[in-house]
Short mmCIF file of C-alpha atoms in Angstrom, two decimals:
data_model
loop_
_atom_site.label_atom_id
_atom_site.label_comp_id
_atom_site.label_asym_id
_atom_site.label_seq_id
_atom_site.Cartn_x
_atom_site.Cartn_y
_atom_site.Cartn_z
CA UNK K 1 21.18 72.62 -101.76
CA UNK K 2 20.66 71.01 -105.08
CA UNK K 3 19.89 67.84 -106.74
CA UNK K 4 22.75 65.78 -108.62
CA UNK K 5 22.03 65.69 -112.67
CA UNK K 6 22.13 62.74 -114.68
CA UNK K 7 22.83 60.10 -111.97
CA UNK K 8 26.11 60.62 -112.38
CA UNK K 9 26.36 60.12 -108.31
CA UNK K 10 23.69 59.43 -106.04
CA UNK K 11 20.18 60.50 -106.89
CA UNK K 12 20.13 62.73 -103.83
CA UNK K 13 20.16 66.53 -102.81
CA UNK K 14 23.88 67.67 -102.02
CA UNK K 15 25.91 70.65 -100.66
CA UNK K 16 28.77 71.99 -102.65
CA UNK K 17 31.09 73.01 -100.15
CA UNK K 18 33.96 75.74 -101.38
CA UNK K 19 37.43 76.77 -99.47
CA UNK K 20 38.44 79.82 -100.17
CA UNK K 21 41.93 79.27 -99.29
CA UNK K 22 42.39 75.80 -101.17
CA UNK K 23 39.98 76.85 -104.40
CA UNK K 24 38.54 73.61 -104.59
CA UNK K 25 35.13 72.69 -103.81
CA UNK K 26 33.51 68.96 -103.16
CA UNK K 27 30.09 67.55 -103.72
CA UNK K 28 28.92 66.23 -100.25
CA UNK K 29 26.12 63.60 -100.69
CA UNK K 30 23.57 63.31 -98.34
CA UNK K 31 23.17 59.98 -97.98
CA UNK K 32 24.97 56.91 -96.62
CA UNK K 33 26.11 55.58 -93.13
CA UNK K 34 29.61 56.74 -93.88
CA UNK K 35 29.25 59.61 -95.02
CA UNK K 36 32.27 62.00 -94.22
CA UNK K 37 35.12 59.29 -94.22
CA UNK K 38 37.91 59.15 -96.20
CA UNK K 39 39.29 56.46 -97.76
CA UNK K 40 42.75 56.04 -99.57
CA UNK K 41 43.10 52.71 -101.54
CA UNK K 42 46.46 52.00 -102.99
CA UNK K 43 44.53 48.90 -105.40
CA UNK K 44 44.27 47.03 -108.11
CA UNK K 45 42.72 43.41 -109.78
CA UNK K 46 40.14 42.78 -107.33
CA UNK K 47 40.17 41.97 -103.40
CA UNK K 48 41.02 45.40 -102.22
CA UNK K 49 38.81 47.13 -104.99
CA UNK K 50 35.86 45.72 -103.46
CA UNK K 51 36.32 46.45 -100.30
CA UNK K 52 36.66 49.98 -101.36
CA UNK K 53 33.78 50.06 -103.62
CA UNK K 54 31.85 49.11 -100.40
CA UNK K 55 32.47 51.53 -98.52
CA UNK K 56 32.34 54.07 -101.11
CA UNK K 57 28.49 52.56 -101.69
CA UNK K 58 27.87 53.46 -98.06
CA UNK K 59 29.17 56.73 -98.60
CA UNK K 60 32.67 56.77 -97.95
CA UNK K 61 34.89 59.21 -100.35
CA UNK K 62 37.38 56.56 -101.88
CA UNK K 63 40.07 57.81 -103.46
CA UNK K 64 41.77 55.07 -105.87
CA UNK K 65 45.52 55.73 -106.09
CA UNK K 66 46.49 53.95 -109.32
CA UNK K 67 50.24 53.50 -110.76
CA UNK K 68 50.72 55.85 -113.96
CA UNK K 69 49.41 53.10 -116.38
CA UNK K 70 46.44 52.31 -113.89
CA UNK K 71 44.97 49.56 -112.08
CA UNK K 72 45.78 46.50 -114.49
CA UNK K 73 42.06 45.27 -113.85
CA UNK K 74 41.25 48.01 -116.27
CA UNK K 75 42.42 46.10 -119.18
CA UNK K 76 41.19 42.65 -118.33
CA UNK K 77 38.66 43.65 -121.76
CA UNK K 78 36.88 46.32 -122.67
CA UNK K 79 33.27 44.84 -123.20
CA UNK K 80 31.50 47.98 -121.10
CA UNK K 81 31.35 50.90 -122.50
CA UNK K 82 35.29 50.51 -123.64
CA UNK K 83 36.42 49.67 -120.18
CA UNK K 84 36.45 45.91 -118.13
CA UNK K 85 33.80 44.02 -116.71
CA UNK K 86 35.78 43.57 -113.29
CA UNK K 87 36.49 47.31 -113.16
CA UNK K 88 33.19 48.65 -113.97
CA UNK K 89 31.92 46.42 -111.34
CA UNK K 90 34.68 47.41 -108.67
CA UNK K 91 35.23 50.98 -109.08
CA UNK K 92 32.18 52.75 -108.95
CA UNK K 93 31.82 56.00 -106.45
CA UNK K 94 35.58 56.59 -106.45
CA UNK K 95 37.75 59.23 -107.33
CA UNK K 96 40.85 58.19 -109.15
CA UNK K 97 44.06 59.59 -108.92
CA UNK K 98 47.56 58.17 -110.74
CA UNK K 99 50.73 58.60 -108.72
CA UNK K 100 54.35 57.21 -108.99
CA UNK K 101 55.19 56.30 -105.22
CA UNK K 102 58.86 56.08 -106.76
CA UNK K 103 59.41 59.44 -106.32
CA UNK K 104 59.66 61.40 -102.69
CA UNK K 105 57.02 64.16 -103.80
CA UNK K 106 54.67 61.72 -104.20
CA UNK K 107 54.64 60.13 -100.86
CA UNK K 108 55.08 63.46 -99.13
CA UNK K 109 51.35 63.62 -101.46
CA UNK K 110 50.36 61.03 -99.89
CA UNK K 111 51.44 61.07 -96.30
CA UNK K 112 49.50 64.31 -96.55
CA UNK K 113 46.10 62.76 -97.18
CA UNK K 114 46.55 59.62 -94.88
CA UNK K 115 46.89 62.88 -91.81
CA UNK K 116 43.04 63.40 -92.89
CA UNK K 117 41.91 59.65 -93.86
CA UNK K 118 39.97 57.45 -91.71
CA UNK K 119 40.87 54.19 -93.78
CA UNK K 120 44.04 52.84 -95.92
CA UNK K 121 44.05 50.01 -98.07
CA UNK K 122 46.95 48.49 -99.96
CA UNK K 123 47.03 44.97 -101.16
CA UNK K 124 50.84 45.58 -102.76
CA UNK K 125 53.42 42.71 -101.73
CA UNK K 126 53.90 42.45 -98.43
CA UNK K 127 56.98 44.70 -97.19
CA UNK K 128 56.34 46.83 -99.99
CA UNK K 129 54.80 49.56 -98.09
CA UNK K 130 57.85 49.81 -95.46
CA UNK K 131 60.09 49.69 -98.71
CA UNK K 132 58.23 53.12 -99.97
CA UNK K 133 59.15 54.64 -96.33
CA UNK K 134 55.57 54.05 -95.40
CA UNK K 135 55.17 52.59 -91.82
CA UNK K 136 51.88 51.55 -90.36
CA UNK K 137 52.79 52.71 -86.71
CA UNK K 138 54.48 55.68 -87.97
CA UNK K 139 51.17 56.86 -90.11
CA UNK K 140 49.20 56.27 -87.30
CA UNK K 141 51.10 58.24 -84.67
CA UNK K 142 50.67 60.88 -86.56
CA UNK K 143 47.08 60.29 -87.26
CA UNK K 144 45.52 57.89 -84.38
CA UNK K 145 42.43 57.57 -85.86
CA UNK K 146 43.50 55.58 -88.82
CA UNK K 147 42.97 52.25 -89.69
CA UNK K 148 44.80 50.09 -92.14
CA UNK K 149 44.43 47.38 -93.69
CA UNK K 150 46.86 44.89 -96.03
CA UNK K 151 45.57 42.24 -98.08
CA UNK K 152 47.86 39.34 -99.51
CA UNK K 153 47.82 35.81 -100.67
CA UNK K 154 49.31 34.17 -97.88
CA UNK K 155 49.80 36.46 -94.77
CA UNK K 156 53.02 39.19 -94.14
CA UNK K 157 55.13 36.68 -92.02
CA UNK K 158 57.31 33.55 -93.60
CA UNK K 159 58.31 32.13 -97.14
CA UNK K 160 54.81 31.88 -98.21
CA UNK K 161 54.06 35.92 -98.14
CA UNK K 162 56.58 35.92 -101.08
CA UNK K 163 54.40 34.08 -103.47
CA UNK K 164 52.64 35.36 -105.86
CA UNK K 165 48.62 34.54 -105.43
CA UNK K 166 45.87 34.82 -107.80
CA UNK K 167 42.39 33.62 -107.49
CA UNK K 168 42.50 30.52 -109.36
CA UNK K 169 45.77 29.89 -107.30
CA UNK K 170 44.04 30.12 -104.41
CA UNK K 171 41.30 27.84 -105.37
CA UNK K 172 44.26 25.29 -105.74
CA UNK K 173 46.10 25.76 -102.64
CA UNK K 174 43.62 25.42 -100.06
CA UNK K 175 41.68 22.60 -101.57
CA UNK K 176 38.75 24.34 -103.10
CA UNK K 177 39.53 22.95 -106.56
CA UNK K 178 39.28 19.37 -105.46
CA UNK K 179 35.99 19.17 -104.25
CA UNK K 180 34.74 21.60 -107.04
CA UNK K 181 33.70 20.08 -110.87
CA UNK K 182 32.72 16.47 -112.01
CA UNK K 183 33.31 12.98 -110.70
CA UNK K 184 36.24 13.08 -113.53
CA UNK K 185 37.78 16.40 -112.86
CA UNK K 186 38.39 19.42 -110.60
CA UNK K 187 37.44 22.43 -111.68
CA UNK K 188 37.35 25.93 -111.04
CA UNK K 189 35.07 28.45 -109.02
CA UNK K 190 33.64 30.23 -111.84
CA UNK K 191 34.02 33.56 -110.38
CA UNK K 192 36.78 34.99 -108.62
CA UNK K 193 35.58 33.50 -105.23
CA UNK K 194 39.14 33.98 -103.41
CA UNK K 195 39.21 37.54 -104.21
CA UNK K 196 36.02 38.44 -102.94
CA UNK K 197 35.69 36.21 -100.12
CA UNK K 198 38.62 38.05 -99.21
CA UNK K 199 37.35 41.87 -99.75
CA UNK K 200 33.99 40.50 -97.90
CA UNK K 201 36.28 39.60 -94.84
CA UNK K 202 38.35 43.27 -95.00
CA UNK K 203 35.22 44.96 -95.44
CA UNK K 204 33.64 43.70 -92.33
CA UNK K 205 36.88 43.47 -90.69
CA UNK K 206 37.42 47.14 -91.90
CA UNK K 207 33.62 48.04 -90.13
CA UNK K 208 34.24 46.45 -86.93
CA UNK K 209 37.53 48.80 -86.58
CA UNK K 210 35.47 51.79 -87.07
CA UNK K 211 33.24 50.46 -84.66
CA UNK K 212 35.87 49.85 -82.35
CA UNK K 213 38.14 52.80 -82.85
CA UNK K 214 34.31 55.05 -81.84
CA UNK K 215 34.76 53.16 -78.27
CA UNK K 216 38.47 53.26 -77.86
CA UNK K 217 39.33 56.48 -79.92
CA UNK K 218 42.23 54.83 -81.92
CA UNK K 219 42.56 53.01 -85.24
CA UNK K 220 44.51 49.96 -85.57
CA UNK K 221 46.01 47.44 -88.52
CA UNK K 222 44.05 44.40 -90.11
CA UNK K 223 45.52 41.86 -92.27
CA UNK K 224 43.34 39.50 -93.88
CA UNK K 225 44.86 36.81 -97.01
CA UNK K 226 43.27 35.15 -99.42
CA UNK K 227 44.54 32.08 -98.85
CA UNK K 228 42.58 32.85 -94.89
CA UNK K 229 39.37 33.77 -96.43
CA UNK K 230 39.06 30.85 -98.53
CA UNK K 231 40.42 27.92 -95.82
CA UNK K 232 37.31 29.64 -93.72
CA UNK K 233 34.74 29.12 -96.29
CA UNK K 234 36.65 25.18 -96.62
CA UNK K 235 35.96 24.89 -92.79
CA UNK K 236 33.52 22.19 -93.72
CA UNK K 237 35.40 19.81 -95.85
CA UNK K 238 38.04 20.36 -94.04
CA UNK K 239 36.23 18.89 -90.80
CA UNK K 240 35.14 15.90 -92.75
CA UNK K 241 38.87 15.12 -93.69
CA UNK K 242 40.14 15.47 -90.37
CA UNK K 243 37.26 14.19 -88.02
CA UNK K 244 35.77 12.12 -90.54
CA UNK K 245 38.78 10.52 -92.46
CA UNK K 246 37.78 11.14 -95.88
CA UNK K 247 37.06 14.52 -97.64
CA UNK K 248 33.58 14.96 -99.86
CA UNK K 249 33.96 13.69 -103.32
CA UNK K 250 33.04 15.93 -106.18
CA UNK K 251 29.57 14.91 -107.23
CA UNK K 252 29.22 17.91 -109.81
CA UNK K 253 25.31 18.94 -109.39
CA UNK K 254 24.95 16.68 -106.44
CA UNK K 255 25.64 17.40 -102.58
CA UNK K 256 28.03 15.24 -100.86
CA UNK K 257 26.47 14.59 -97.78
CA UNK K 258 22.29 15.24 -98.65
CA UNK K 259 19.86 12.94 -100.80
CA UNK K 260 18.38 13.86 -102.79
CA UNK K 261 19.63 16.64 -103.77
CA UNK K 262 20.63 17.46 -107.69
CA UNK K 263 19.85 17.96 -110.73
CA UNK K 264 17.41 15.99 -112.62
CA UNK K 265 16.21 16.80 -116.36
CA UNK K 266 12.35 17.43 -116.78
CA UNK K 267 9.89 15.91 -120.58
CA UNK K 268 11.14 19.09 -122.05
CA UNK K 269 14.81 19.25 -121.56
CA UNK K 270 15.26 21.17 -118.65
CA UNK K 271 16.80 20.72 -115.50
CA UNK K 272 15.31 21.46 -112.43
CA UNK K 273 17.50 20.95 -109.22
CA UNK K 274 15.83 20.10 -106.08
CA UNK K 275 16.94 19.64 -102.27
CA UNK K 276 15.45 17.19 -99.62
CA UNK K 277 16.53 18.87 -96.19
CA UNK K 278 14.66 17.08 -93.92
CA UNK K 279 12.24 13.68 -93.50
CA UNK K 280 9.19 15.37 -93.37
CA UNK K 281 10.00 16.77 -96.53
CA UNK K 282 11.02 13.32 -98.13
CA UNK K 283 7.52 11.89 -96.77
CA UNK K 284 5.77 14.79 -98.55
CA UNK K 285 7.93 14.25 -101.45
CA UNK K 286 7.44 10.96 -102.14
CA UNK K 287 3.28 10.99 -101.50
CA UNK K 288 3.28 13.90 -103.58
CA UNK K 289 6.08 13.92 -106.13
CA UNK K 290 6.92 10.65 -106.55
CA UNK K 291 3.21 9.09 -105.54
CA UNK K 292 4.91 6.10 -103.59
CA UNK K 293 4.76 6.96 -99.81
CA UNK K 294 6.35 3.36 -99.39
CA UNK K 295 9.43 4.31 -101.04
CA UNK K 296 10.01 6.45 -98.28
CA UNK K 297 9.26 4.34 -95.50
CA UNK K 298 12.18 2.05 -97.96
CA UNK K 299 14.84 5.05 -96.88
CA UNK K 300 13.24 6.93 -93.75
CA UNK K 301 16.47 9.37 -93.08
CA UNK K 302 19.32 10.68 -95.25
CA UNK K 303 21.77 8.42 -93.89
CA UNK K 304 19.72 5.61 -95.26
CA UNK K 305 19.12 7.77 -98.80
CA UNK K 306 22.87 8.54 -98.91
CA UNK K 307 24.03 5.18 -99.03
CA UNK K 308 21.15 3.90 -102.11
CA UNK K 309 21.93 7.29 -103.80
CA UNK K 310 22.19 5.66 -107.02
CA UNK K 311 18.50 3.81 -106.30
CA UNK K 312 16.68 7.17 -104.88
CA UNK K 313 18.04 9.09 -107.78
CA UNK K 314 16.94 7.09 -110.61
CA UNK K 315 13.39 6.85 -108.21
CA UNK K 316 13.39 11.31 -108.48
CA UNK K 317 14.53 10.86 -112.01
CA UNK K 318 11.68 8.69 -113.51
CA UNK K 319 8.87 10.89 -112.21
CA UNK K 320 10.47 13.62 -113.27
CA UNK K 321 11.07 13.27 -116.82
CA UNK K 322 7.16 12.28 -117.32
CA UNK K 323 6.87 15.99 -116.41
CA UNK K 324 7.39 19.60 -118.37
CA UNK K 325 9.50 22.05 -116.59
CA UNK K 326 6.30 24.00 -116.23
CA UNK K 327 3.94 21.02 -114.16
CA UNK K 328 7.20 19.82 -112.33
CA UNK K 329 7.58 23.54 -110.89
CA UNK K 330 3.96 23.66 -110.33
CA UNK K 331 3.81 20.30 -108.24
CA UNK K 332 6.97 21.17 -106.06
CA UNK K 333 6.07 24.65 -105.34
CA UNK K 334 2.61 22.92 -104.16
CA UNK K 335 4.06 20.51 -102.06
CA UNK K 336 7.14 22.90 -100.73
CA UNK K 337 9.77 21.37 -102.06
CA UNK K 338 12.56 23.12 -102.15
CA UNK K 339 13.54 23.43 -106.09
CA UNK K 340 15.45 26.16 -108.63
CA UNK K 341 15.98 25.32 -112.00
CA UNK K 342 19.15 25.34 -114.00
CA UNK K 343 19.83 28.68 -115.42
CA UNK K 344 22.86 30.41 -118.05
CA UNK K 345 23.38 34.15 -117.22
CA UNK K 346 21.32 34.88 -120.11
CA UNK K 347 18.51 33.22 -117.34
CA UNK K 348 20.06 35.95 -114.51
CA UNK K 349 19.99 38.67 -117.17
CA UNK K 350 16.12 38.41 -117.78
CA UNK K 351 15.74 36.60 -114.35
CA UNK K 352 12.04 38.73 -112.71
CA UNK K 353 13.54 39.19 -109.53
CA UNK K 354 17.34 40.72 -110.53
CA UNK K 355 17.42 44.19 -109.01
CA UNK K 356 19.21 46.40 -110.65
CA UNK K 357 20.67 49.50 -110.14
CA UNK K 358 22.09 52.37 -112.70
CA UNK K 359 25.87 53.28 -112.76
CA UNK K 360 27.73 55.27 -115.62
CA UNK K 361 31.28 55.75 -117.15
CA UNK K 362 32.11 58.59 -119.49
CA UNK K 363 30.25 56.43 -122.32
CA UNK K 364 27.11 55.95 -120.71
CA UNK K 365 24.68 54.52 -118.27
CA UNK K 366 25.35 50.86 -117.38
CA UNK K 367 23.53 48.25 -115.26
CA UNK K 368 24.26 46.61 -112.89
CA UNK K 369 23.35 44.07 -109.87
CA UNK K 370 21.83 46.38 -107.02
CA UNK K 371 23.65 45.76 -103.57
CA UNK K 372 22.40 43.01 -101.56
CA UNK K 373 21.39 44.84 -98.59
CA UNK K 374 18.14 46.98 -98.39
CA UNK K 375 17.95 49.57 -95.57
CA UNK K 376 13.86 50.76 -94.11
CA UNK K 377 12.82 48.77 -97.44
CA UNK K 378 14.58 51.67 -99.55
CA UNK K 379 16.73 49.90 -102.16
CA UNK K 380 19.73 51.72 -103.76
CA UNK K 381 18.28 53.03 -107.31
CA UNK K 382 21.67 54.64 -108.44
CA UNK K 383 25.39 54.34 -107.79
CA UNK K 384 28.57 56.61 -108.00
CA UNK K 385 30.11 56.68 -111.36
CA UNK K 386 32.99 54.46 -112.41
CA UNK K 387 36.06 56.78 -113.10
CA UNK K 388 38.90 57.40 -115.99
CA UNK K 389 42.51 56.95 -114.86
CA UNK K 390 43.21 60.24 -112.83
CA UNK K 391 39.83 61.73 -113.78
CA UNK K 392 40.34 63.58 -110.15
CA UNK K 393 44.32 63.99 -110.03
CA UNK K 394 44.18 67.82 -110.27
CA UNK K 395 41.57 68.50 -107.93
CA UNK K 396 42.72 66.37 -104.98
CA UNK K 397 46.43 67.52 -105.58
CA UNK K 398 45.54 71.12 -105.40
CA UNK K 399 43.48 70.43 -101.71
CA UNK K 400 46.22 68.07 -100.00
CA UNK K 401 49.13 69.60 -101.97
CA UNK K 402 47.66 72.89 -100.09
CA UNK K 403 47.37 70.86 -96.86
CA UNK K 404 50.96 69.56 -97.07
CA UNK K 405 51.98 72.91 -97.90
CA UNK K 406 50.75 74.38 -94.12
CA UNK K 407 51.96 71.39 -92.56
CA UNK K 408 55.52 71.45 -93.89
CA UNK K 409 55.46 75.18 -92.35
CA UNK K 410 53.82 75.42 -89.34
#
């Protein structure tokens, strides 16, 4: 019973465990709701690495099986500590191991690790795990507590599960794109909202299977596609089109349905954006804010604000550029208005209430957002380590090379 040095995993006492007959021994944390899974991810870019990375946050032992050259996400750039931003982000906790799946040693590997795993991921191109010899029934007739999950652009079934999908693709297909940017343009998502959209629906999908499989006593397969996870987020729009004839317009800072609610620049320069959800809020607003409670007798509801947008706009913008940034915040957070202000990352870096937490590669400690969740107010200080290509190949092909050794000859 120690206490694991330099962060380098969790913060927390462990157990080294060691089997004599394999001669390999594994550091057991003590902490985490999953604890004693095992998860095999067959991964790369991003979707299925988060899901993993999850898990493995929670506990899980991920091992990342990469192709020879690695996970391509790994070269995206190499602005932390000589490896990317995506993978230092996505990776953390797991144990990597590089394998060739070309060649039948490999997969008898393999098939010898999913017989002890409680979770497979692959987000390969759909059909390509049947190609390998790899059958989702099959794996889980011989191990019935596994569950499995495939992740693709646009579903296993029909001509569109041979396309190729990427995250900006995605944003274009279902739609996202056109309600997204300026009244002159569409524009992008400036993160890779398709892909984790995606590994947030696996993930939970991926929970309420080992939820399920504890009452029923069996795994079973999920299949979740990008192109899914991001026409559920467009449920919305998407209801406006159909129900209400005409999709939202891109307003940029604006909302498309709520006024006011934007972004309006303060005396010194800044830009505060503020949001008027209800009436009582616009009366307040307007006594307060704007010191004309007539002006909101003028436009009593947001249907009545929505159609003079252009005249309650410029109203909210002439009081608000007689103000600093500082005595517009002040006034707002006074009255209750709801109200952020415009920031660059550089504002998120430095931002007073960023929690962050400490993960390392084998160049040092790096920092990073802290998971969103806290558990019995006990926030996450540290995180697993992010891992070189096949950092662990030895070790876990000496245990399950042993375990597919006594299988092959019982």
């Amino acid at each position: 019973n120690k206490t694991v040095p330099d962060s380098t995993y969790f913060n927390q006492p462990y157990f080294i465990i060691h089997c004599r007959a394999c001669t390999w021994s594994s550091e057991v944390l003590l902490m985490g709701a999953l604890n004693g899974l095992l998860v095999v991810s067959l991964e790369q870019a991003v979707a299925a690495p988060f899901v993993s990375s999850r898990l493995a946050d929670a506990g899980a032992r991920v091992l990342k099986i990469e192709r020879p050259e690695g996970d391509f996400a790994r070269n995206y750039d190499h602005i932390v500590n000589g490896q990317s931003a995506y993978f230092v982000w996505l990776n953390r906790g797991k144990e990597s191991i590089s394998m060739d799946l070309k060649h039948p040693e490999e997969i008898k590997l393999l098939c010898s690790i999913l017989k002890k795993a409680d979770v497979l991921i692959e987000n390969f191109k759909p059909g390509s795990m049947k190609r390998l010899g790899l059958d989702f029934n099959e794996l889980r007739e011989k191990n019935k507590k596994l569950i499995t999950c495939s992740i693709s652009g646009y579903g296993s079934q029909g001509e569109w599960s041979k396309m190729k999908a990427y995250d900006l693709l995605i944003q274009a297909e279902t739609g996202l794109a056109s309600i997204t940017g300026s009244a002159d343009a569409p524009g992008r998502v400036g993160i890779s909202v398709a892909d984790i959209a995606t590994g947030m629906y696996a993930w939970s999908a991926i929970l309420e299977a080992l939820i399920a499989r504890g009452i029923k006593g069996h795994g079973q397969h999920i299949e979740v596609s990008l192109f899914d996870a991001l026409a559920d987020w467009m449920t919305v729009p998407l209801l406006w089109q159909d129900y209400g004839e005409k999709a939202p317009e891109r307003v940029g800072l604006s909302h498309p349905s709520i006024c006011p609610y934007g972004a309006f620049k303060t005396a010194d320069g800044k830009t505060i954006l503020l949001s008027i959800q209800n009436d009582r809020e616009w009366q307040r607003f307007c006594k307060e804010i704007l010191v004309d409670s007539d002006f909101a007798k003028k436009f009593p509801d947001n249907t009545s604000r929505l159609a003079n947008r252009s005249i309650v706009d410029e109203s909210v913008e002439t009081a608000l550029e007689k103000l600093s940034h500082p005595e517009a915040s002040a006034k707002l957070k006074n009255s209750e208005i709801a109200y952020s202000t415009l920031n660059d990352v550089q504002g998120l870096s430095s931002h007073p209430i960023l929690r962050r937490v400490v993960i390392s590669n084998s160049e040092g400690k790096i920092n990073v957002p802290a998971p969103p969740a806290i558990y019995d107010n006990k926030p996450l200080e540290t995180l697993g380590g992010v891992p070189e290509l096949n950092q662990h190949g030895e070790e876990i092909r000496t245990e399950f090379a042993d375990s597919a050794y006594i299988e092959e000859n019982r």
